[in-house]
Amino acid sequence: MQKIIIAIDGYSSTGKSTVAKELAKHLGYVYVDTGAMYRAVTFFAMTHNLIDDDHFDVLGLVSKLNEVKINFKFNPTLGFAEVYLNGENIEKEIRTLEVSNKVSKVATVPEVRYQLVKQQQKMGEDKGLVMDGRDIGTVVFPYAKLKIFMTASPEKRAKRRYDELISRGDKVTFEAVLKNVQERDYIDSHRKDSPLRKAEDAIVIDNTGFTQEEQFKLILRLVERVFEDM
Ligand code: DC
């Protein structure tokens, strides 16, 4: 059967990556979490003292972008690909609230976006790809056969992220996580380069009242419809 590209965009912590991973597994497709790539660049900037709470050396980061090598390696135990920065597994390091608090700023830098988008487009050359992010349906793969735009209330999204962080043993408050979700929504949808917006032909899914299973079934039906029309 012909393979397609599935683009899943939307606000932070809408469960995009959970459903994208499940879908890729079901279809035997490759899954790529583009947020992890922006987080990896942010982690690089943090460890090179280029960004902290009140300072961001944009030119310093841009001049070092050629030192940033991001790869994904499939981990069979976890069932998904983990992100590596210059050969080092940084999957755990990039999921902290410290990285979340800085990543939207890093993602506004056009040179960062240019590099990452180029890499993402290369990953789609063989199709058979589920990719999630903010600009996949609008910029990275404007011709994707299926585009989904996911949303949910900020409170539901913050609760999801809060539970994740607590289960990892991180010490955070619900209020701090909610504030981060709201700030990232604002920066992601107001930046000049590739702001978060729904592609005209994307299908909106508001999963505030859905279980994960209901949502998966709904998206699978959409995929099947695309295959039937091909
Ligand atoms: O999906 P996530 O929360 O891990 O993404 C982290 C940040 O990266 C998000 O706040 C905005 C940015 N991002 C982006 O600008 N474009 C993408 N395609 C993916 C993520």
PDB file of C-alpha atoms and ligand atoms in Angstrom:
ATOM      1  CA  MET A   1       0.000   0.000   0.000  1.00  0.00           C
ATOM      2  CA  GLN A   2       1.147   3.530  -0.762  1.00  0.00           C
ATOM      3  CA  LYS A   3       2.656   5.290   2.242  1.00  0.00           C
ATOM      4  CA  ILE A   4       1.624   8.755   3.369  1.00  0.00           C
ATOM      5  CA  ILE A   5       2.799  11.557   5.645  1.00  0.00           C
ATOM      6  CA  ILE A   6       0.594  12.382   8.630  1.00  0.00           C
ATOM      7  CA  ALA A   7       1.100  15.842  10.171  1.00  0.00           C
ATOM      8  CA  ILE A   8      -0.098  16.385  13.736  1.00  0.00           C
ATOM      9  CA  ASP A   9       0.091  19.948  15.024  1.00  0.00           C
ATOM     10  CA  GLY A  10      -1.397  21.696  18.002  1.00  0.00           C
ATOM     11  CA  TYR A  11      -0.919  23.343  21.361  1.00  0.00           C
ATOM     12  CA  SER A  12       1.531  21.971  23.929  1.00  0.00           C
ATOM     13  CA  SER A  13       0.538  18.938  25.997  1.00  0.00           C
ATOM     14  CA  THR A  14      -2.524  18.080  23.930  1.00  0.00           C
ATOM     15  CA  GLY A  15      -1.320  14.464  23.809  1.00  0.00           C
ATOM     16  CA  LYS A  16      -0.031  14.831  20.235  1.00  0.00           C
ATOM     17  CA  SER A  17       3.016  12.664  20.793  1.00  0.00           C
ATOM     18  CA  THR A  18       1.076   9.894  22.573  1.00  0.00           C
ATOM     19  CA  VAL A  19      -1.391   9.531  19.721  1.00  0.00           C
ATOM     20  CA  ALA A  20       1.303  10.004  17.047  1.00  0.00           C
ATOM     21  CA  LYS A  21       3.444   7.232  18.577  1.00  0.00           C
ATOM     22  CA  GLU A  22       0.456   4.885  18.779  1.00  0.00           C
ATOM     23  CA  LEU A  23      -0.518   5.639  15.198  1.00  0.00           C
ATOM     24  CA  ALA A  24       3.028   5.103  13.871  1.00  0.00           C
ATOM     25  CA  LYS A  25       3.229   1.769  15.691  1.00  0.00           C
ATOM     26  CA  HIS A  26      -0.144   0.674  14.317  1.00  0.00           C
ATOM     27  CA  LEU A  27       0.758   1.621  10.722  1.00  0.00           C
ATOM     28  CA  GLY A  28       4.417   0.505  10.885  1.00  0.00           C
ATOM     29  CA  TYR A  29       5.462   4.117  10.200  1.00  0.00           C
ATOM     30  CA  VAL A  30       8.333   6.189  11.580  1.00  0.00           C
ATOM     31  CA  TYR A  31       7.376   8.661  14.322  1.00  0.00           C
ATOM     32  CA  VAL A  32       9.221  11.965  14.707  1.00  0.00           C
ATOM     33  CA  ASP A  33       8.694  14.315  17.661  1.00  0.00           C
ATOM     34  CA  THR A  34       9.878  17.695  16.315  1.00  0.00           C
ATOM     35  CA  GLY A  35       9.361  19.349  19.710  1.00  0.00           C
ATOM     36  CA  ALA A  36      12.203  17.116  20.950  1.00  0.00           C
ATOM     37  CA  MET A  37      14.469  18.677  18.304  1.00  0.00           C
ATOM     38  CA  TYR A  38      13.696  22.236  19.502  1.00  0.00           C
ATOM     39  CA  ARG A  39      14.173  21.017  23.075  1.00  0.00           C
ATOM     40  CA  ALA A  40      17.556  19.491  22.118  1.00  0.00           C
ATOM     41  CA  VAL A  41      18.756  22.846  20.703  1.00  0.00           C
ATOM     42  CA  THR A  42      17.506  24.533  23.890  1.00  0.00           C
ATOM     43  CA  PHE A  43      19.389  22.024  26.049  1.00  0.00           C
ATOM     44  CA  PHE A  44      22.519  22.703  23.963  1.00  0.00           C
ATOM     45  CA  ALA A  45      22.061  26.472  24.524  1.00  0.00           C
ATOM     46  CA  MET A  46      21.617  25.935  28.290  1.00  0.00           C
ATOM     47  CA  THR A  47      24.689  23.745  28.653  1.00  0.00           C
ATOM     48  CA  HIS A  48      26.765  26.299  26.695  1.00  0.00           C
ATOM     49  CA  ASN A  49      25.561  29.195  28.897  1.00  0.00           C
ATOM     50  CA  LEU A  50      23.818  30.848  25.952  1.00  0.00           C
ATOM     51  CA  ILE A  51      20.422  31.086  27.639  1.00  0.00           C
ATOM     52  CA  ASP A  52      19.104  31.460  31.161  1.00  0.00           C
ATOM     53  CA  ASP A  53      16.023  33.040  32.724  1.00  0.00           C
ATOM     54  CA  ASP A  54      16.860  36.625  31.783  1.00  0.00           C
ATOM     55  CA  HIS A  55      19.440  36.399  29.003  1.00  0.00           C
ATOM     56  CA  PHE A  56      19.547  34.798  25.568  1.00  0.00           C
ATOM     57  CA  ASP A  57      22.646  35.096  23.353  1.00  0.00           C
ATOM     58  CA  VAL A  58      20.890  34.511  20.023  1.00  0.00           C
ATOM     59  CA  LEU A  59      23.958  35.291  17.886  1.00  0.00           C
ATOM     60  CA  GLY A  60      26.094  32.996  20.054  1.00  0.00           C
ATOM     61  CA  LEU A  61      23.636  30.146  19.500  1.00  0.00           C
ATOM     62  CA  VAL A  62      23.367  30.786  15.758  1.00  0.00           C
ATOM     63  CA  SER A  63      27.165  30.746  15.424  1.00  0.00           C
ATOM     64  CA  LYS A  64      27.287  27.349  17.155  1.00  0.00           C
ATOM     65  CA  LEU A  65      24.410  25.674  15.308  1.00  0.00           C
ATOM     66  CA  ASN A  66      26.884  23.696  13.187  1.00  0.00           C
ATOM     67  CA  GLU A  67      27.957  21.945  16.425  1.00  0.00           C
ATOM     68  CA  VAL A  68      24.410  20.685  17.071  1.00  0.00           C
ATOM     69  CA  LYS A  69      23.869  17.154  15.740  1.00  0.00           C
ATOM     70  CA  ILE A  70      20.477  15.679  16.544  1.00  0.00           C
ATOM     71  CA  ASN A  71      19.553  12.031  15.898  1.00  0.00           C
ATOM     72  CA  PHE A  72      16.761   9.689  16.858  1.00  0.00           C
ATOM     73  CA  LYS A  73      17.456   6.055  17.800  1.00  0.00           C
ATOM     74  CA  PHE A  74      14.666   3.549  18.200  1.00  0.00           C
ATOM     75  CA  ASN A  75      14.534   2.044  21.703  1.00  0.00           C
ATOM     76  CA  PRO A  76      12.763  -1.335  21.379  1.00  0.00           C
ATOM     77  CA  THR A  77      12.064  -1.514  25.123  1.00  0.00           C
ATOM     78  CA  LEU A  78      10.241   1.813  25.118  1.00  0.00           C
ATOM     79  CA  GLY A  79       8.776   1.314  21.645  1.00  0.00           C
ATOM     80  CA  PHE A  80       9.776   4.737  20.344  1.00  0.00           C
ATOM     81  CA  ALA A  81      12.853   6.635  19.156  1.00  0.00           C
ATOM     82  CA  GLU A  82      14.812   8.600  21.729  1.00  0.00           C
ATOM     83  CA  VAL A  83      16.594  11.843  20.964  1.00  0.00           C
ATOM     84  CA  TYR A  84      20.395  12.124  20.952  1.00  0.00           C
ATOM     85  CA  LEU A  85      22.473  15.308  20.977  1.00  0.00           C
ATOM     86  CA  ASN A  86      26.009  14.847  19.644  1.00  0.00           C
ATOM     87  CA  GLY A  87      25.825  11.118  20.402  1.00  0.00           C
ATOM     88  CA  GLU A  88      24.413  11.480  23.923  1.00  0.00           C
ATOM     89  CA  ASN A  89      20.939  10.316  24.909  1.00  0.00           C
ATOM     90  CA  ILE A  90      19.185  13.428  26.276  1.00  0.00           C
ATOM     91  CA  GLU A  91      15.595  12.123  26.302  1.00  0.00           C
ATOM     92  CA  LYS A  92      15.197  12.699  30.049  1.00  0.00           C
ATOM     93  CA  GLU A  93      17.094  16.021  30.201  1.00  0.00           C
ATOM     94  CA  ILE A  94      14.892  17.738  27.600  1.00  0.00           C
ATOM     95  CA  ARG A  95      11.582  17.044  29.395  1.00  0.00           C
ATOM     96  CA  THR A  96      12.223  19.235  32.444  1.00  0.00           C
ATOM     97  CA  LEU A  97      10.263  22.411  33.247  1.00  0.00           C
ATOM     98  CA  GLU A  98      13.560  24.377  32.900  1.00  0.00           C
ATOM     99  CA  VAL A  99      13.806  23.363  29.246  1.00  0.00           C
ATOM    100  CA  SER A 100      10.043  23.922  28.729  1.00  0.00           C
ATOM    101  CA  ASN A 101      10.419  27.450  30.084  1.00  0.00           C
ATOM    102  CA  LYS A 102      13.057  28.358  27.463  1.00  0.00           C
ATOM    103  CA  VAL A 103      12.215  26.282  24.398  1.00  0.00           C
ATOM    104  CA  SER A 104       9.587  28.614  22.926  1.00  0.00           C
ATOM    105  CA  LYS A 105      12.145  31.455  22.887  1.00  0.00           C
ATOM    106  CA  VAL A 106      14.695  29.284  21.104  1.00  0.00           C
ATOM    107  CA  ALA A 107      12.002  28.205  18.618  1.00  0.00           C
ATOM    108  CA  THR A 108      11.473  31.841  17.534  1.00  0.00           C
ATOM    109  CA  VAL A 109      14.993  32.017  16.005  1.00  0.00           C
ATOM    110  CA  PRO A 110      14.663  31.716  12.193  1.00  0.00           C
ATOM    111  CA  GLU A 111      18.121  30.098  11.756  1.00  0.00           C
ATOM    112  CA  VAL A 112      17.189  27.375  14.268  1.00  0.00           C
ATOM    113  CA  ARG A 113      13.897  26.732  12.468  1.00  0.00           C
ATOM    114  CA  TYR A 114      15.586  26.661   9.063  1.00  0.00           C
ATOM    115  CA  GLN A 115      18.083  23.984  10.153  1.00  0.00           C
ATOM    116  CA  LEU A 116      15.502  21.810  11.865  1.00  0.00           C
ATOM    117  CA  VAL A 117      12.883  22.077   9.104  1.00  0.00           C
ATOM    118  CA  LYS A 118      15.494  21.002   6.530  1.00  0.00           C
ATOM    119  CA  GLN A 119      16.297  17.929   8.643  1.00  0.00           C
ATOM    120  CA  GLN A 120      12.583  17.159   9.139  1.00  0.00           C
ATOM    121  CA  GLN A 121      11.831  17.360   5.417  1.00  0.00           C
ATOM    122  CA  LYS A 122      14.663  14.902   4.748  1.00  0.00           C
ATOM    123  CA  MET A 123      13.083  12.450   7.211  1.00  0.00           C
ATOM    124  CA  GLY A 124       9.910  12.491   5.091  1.00  0.00           C
ATOM    125  CA  GLU A 125      11.561  11.596   1.785  1.00  0.00           C
ATOM    126  CA  ASP A 126      10.416   7.960   2.012  1.00  0.00           C
ATOM    127  CA  LYS A 127       6.932   8.873   3.354  1.00  0.00           C
ATOM    128  CA  GLY A 128       5.535   6.405   5.936  1.00  0.00           C
ATOM    129  CA  LEU A 129       5.904   9.097   8.595  1.00  0.00           C
ATOM    130  CA  VAL A 130       3.901  10.492  11.485  1.00  0.00           C
ATOM    131  CA  MET A 131       5.371  13.819  12.584  1.00  0.00           C
ATOM    132  CA  ASP A 132       4.117  16.059  15.360  1.00  0.00           C
ATOM    133  CA  GLY A 133       4.883  19.694  16.122  1.00  0.00           C
ATOM    134  CA  ARG A 134       3.584  23.198  15.507  1.00  0.00           C
ATOM    135  CA  ASP A 135       4.288  23.880  11.827  1.00  0.00           C
ATOM    136  CA  ILE A 136       4.239  20.430  10.237  1.00  0.00           C
ATOM    137  CA  GLY A 137       1.045  20.903   8.215  1.00  0.00           C
ATOM    138  CA  THR A 138       1.788  24.547   7.387  1.00  0.00           C
ATOM    139  CA  VAL A 139       5.547  24.650   6.694  1.00  0.00           C
ATOM    140  CA  VAL A 140       7.338  21.301   6.882  1.00  0.00           C
ATOM    141  CA  PHE A 141       4.874  19.185   4.867  1.00  0.00           C
ATOM    142  CA  PRO A 142       2.200  21.481   3.400  1.00  0.00           C
ATOM    143  CA  TYR A 143       1.219  18.610   1.054  1.00  0.00           C
ATOM    144  CA  ALA A 144       0.774  15.973   3.787  1.00  0.00           C
ATOM    145  CA  LYS A 145      -2.158  13.692   2.956  1.00  0.00           C
ATOM    146  CA  LEU A 146      -3.608  13.987   6.458  1.00  0.00           C
ATOM    147  CA  LYS A 147      -3.298  16.983   8.762  1.00  0.00           C
ATOM    148  CA  ILE A 148      -4.652  17.019  12.284  1.00  0.00           C
ATOM    149  CA  PHE A 149      -4.742  20.019  14.596  1.00  0.00           C
ATOM    150  CA  MET A 150      -5.112  19.085  18.250  1.00  0.00           C
ATOM    151  CA  THR A 151      -6.358  21.253  21.044  1.00  0.00           C
ATOM    152  CA  ALA A 152      -7.719  20.944  24.600  1.00  0.00           C
ATOM    153  CA  SER A 153      -8.351  23.317  27.490  1.00  0.00           C
ATOM    154  CA  PRO A 154      -5.177  24.788  29.098  1.00  0.00           C
ATOM    155  CA  GLU A 155      -6.175  23.219  32.450  1.00  0.00           C
ATOM    156  CA  LYS A 156      -6.488  19.726  30.994  1.00  0.00           C
ATOM    157  CA  ARG A 157      -3.159  20.110  29.204  1.00  0.00           C
ATOM    158  CA  ALA A 158      -1.400  21.446  32.311  1.00  0.00           C
ATOM    159  CA  LYS A 159      -2.798  18.574  34.397  1.00  0.00           C
ATOM    160  CA  ARG A 160      -1.456  16.072  31.840  1.00  0.00           C
ATOM    161  CA  ARG A 161       2.030  17.636  31.891  1.00  0.00           C
ATOM    162  CA  TYR A 162       1.970  18.032  35.704  1.00  0.00           C
ATOM    163  CA  ASP A 163       1.135  14.313  36.197  1.00  0.00           C
ATOM    164  CA  GLU A 164       3.955  13.365  33.806  1.00  0.00           C
ATOM    165  CA  LEU A 165       6.526  15.500  35.638  1.00  0.00           C
ATOM    166  CA  ILE A 166       5.419  14.306  39.087  1.00  0.00           C
ATOM    167  CA  SER A 167       5.546  10.655  38.009  1.00  0.00           C
ATOM    168  CA  ARG A 168       9.173  11.248  36.935  1.00  0.00           C
ATOM    169  CA  GLY A 169       9.948  12.574  40.403  1.00  0.00           C
ATOM    170  CA  ASP A 170      10.240  16.274  39.415  1.00  0.00           C
ATOM    171  CA  LYS A 171       9.271  18.842  42.053  1.00  0.00           C
ATOM    172  CA  VAL A 172       6.820  21.214  40.361  1.00  0.00           C
ATOM    173  CA  THR A 173       3.539  22.897  41.219  1.00  0.00           C
ATOM    174  CA  PHE A 174       0.404  22.715  39.080  1.00  0.00           C
ATOM    175  CA  GLU A 175       0.347  26.545  38.924  1.00  0.00           C
ATOM    176  CA  ALA A 176       3.900  26.687  37.500  1.00  0.00           C
ATOM    177  CA  VAL A 177       3.035  24.108  34.844  1.00  0.00           C
ATOM    178  CA  LEU A 178      -0.197  25.919  33.893  1.00  0.00           C
ATOM    179  CA  LYS A 179       1.712  29.203  33.600  1.00  0.00           C
ATOM    180  CA  ASN A 180       4.277  27.531  31.325  1.00  0.00           C
ATOM    181  CA  VAL A 181       1.545  26.034  29.105  1.00  0.00           C
ATOM    182  CA  GLN A 182      -0.153  29.437  28.737  1.00  0.00           C
ATOM    183  CA  GLU A 183       3.105  31.305  28.063  1.00  0.00           C
ATOM    184  CA  ARG A 184       4.182  28.783  25.437  1.00  0.00           C
ATOM    185  CA  ASP A 185       0.763  28.960  23.724  1.00  0.00           C
ATOM    186  CA  TYR A 186       1.215  32.724  23.463  1.00  0.00           C
ATOM    187  CA  ILE A 187       4.831  32.717  22.199  1.00  0.00           C
ATOM    188  CA  ASP A 188       4.261  29.769  19.817  1.00  0.00           C
ATOM    189  CA  SER A 189       1.251  31.379  18.176  1.00  0.00           C
ATOM    190  CA  HIS A 190       2.595  34.954  18.045  1.00  0.00           C
ATOM    191  CA  ARG A 191       6.151  34.451  16.733  1.00  0.00           C
ATOM    192  CA  LYS A 192       6.955  35.931  13.301  1.00  0.00           C
ATOM    193  CA  ASP A 193       8.490  32.819  11.735  1.00  0.00           C
ATOM    194  CA  SER A 194       6.086  29.877  11.271  1.00  0.00           C
ATOM    195  CA  PRO A 195       3.651  30.645  14.095  1.00  0.00           C
ATOM    196  CA  LEU A 196       1.446  27.874  15.419  1.00  0.00           C
ATOM    197  CA  ARG A 197      -1.751  27.950  13.404  1.00  0.00           C
ATOM    198  CA  LYS A 198      -4.126  25.458  11.920  1.00  0.00           C
ATOM    199  CA  ALA A 199      -3.469  24.621   8.259  1.00  0.00           C
ATOM    200  CA  GLU A 200      -6.565  25.403   6.193  1.00  0.00           C
ATOM    201  CA  ASP A 201      -7.070  21.740   5.327  1.00  0.00           C
ATOM    202  CA  ALA A 202      -6.338  20.374   8.828  1.00  0.00           C
ATOM    203  CA  ILE A 203      -8.997  18.546  10.835  1.00  0.00           C
ATOM    204  CA  VAL A 204      -9.437  19.981  14.336  1.00  0.00           C
ATOM    205  CA  ILE A 205      -9.709  17.596  17.280  1.00  0.00           C
ATOM    206  CA  ASP A 206     -10.546  19.091  20.669  1.00  0.00           C
ATOM    207  CA  ASN A 207      -9.822  16.218  23.043  1.00  0.00           C
ATOM    208  CA  THR A 208     -10.872  17.942  26.301  1.00  0.00           C
ATOM    209  CA  GLY A 209     -13.651  15.383  26.797  1.00  0.00           C
ATOM    210  CA  PHE A 210     -12.050  12.376  25.093  1.00  0.00           C
ATOM    211  CA  THR A 211     -10.234   9.373  26.472  1.00  0.00           C
ATOM    212  CA  GLN A 212      -6.980   8.404  24.743  1.00  0.00           C
ATOM    213  CA  GLU A 213      -8.660   5.347  23.271  1.00  0.00           C
ATOM    214  CA  GLU A 214     -11.587   7.330  21.808  1.00  0.00           C
ATOM    215  CA  GLN A 215      -9.182   9.801  20.281  1.00  0.00           C
ATOM    216  CA  PHE A 216      -7.025   7.069  18.764  1.00  0.00           C
ATOM    217  CA  LYS A 217     -10.050   5.393  17.186  1.00  0.00           C
ATOM    218  CA  LEU A 218     -11.228   8.689  15.727  1.00  0.00           C
ATOM    219  CA  ILE A 219      -7.834   9.439  14.169  1.00  0.00           C
ATOM    220  CA  LEU A 220      -7.554   5.908  12.830  1.00  0.00           C
ATOM    221  CA  ARG A 221     -10.893   6.368  11.069  1.00  0.00           C
ATOM    222  CA  LEU A 222      -9.538   9.546   9.459  1.00  0.00           C
ATOM    223  CA  VAL A 223      -6.453   7.656   8.266  1.00  0.00           C
ATOM    224  CA  GLU A 224      -8.594   4.862   6.828  1.00  0.00           C
ATOM    225  CA  ARG A 225     -10.677   7.429   4.964  1.00  0.00           C
ATOM    226  CA  VAL A 226      -7.534   8.857   3.356  1.00  0.00           C
ATOM    227  CA  PHE A 227      -6.467   5.364   2.247  1.00  0.00           C
ATOM    228  CA  GLU A 228      -9.936   4.672   0.801  1.00  0.00           C
ATOM    229  CA  ASP A 229      -9.747   7.890  -1.263  1.00  0.00           C
ATOM    230  CA  MET A 230      -6.307   7.113  -2.682  1.00  0.00           C
TER     231      MET A 230
HETATM  232  O1   DC B   1       5.901  19.634  21.491  1.00  0.00           O
HETATM  233  P1   DC B   1       6.758  20.232  22.608  1.00  0.00           P
HETATM  234  O2   DC B   1       5.969  20.828  23.729  1.00  0.00           O
HETATM  235  O3   DC B   1       7.793  19.286  23.099  1.00  0.00           O
HETATM  236  O4   DC B   1       7.524  21.453  21.872  1.00  0.00           O
HETATM  237  C1   DC B   1       8.418  22.266  22.551  1.00  0.00           C
HETATM  238  C2   DC B   1       8.463  23.655  21.933  1.00  0.00           C
HETATM  239  O5   DC B   1       9.105  23.593  20.651  1.00  0.00           O
HETATM  240  C3   DC B   1       7.129  24.339  21.716  1.00  0.00           C
HETATM  241  O6   DC B   1       6.793  25.187  22.789  1.00  0.00           O
HETATM  242  C4   DC B   1       7.338  25.132  20.442  1.00  0.00           C
HETATM  243  C5   DC B   1       8.498  24.491  19.752  1.00  0.00           C
HETATM  244  N1   DC B   1       8.147  23.775  18.527  1.00  0.00           N
HETATM  245  C6   DC B   1       8.068  24.502  17.360  1.00  0.00           C
HETATM  246  O7   DC B   1       8.204  25.714  17.391  1.00  0.00           O
HETATM  247  N2   DC B   1       7.845  23.862  16.181  1.00  0.00           N
HETATM  248  C7   DC B   1       7.686  22.538  16.137  1.00  0.00           C
HETATM  249  N3   DC B   1       7.485  21.931  14.960  1.00  0.00           N
HETATM  250  C8   DC B   1       7.729  21.774  17.328  1.00  0.00           C
HETATM  251  C9   DC B   1       7.947  22.430  18.527  1.00  0.00           C
END
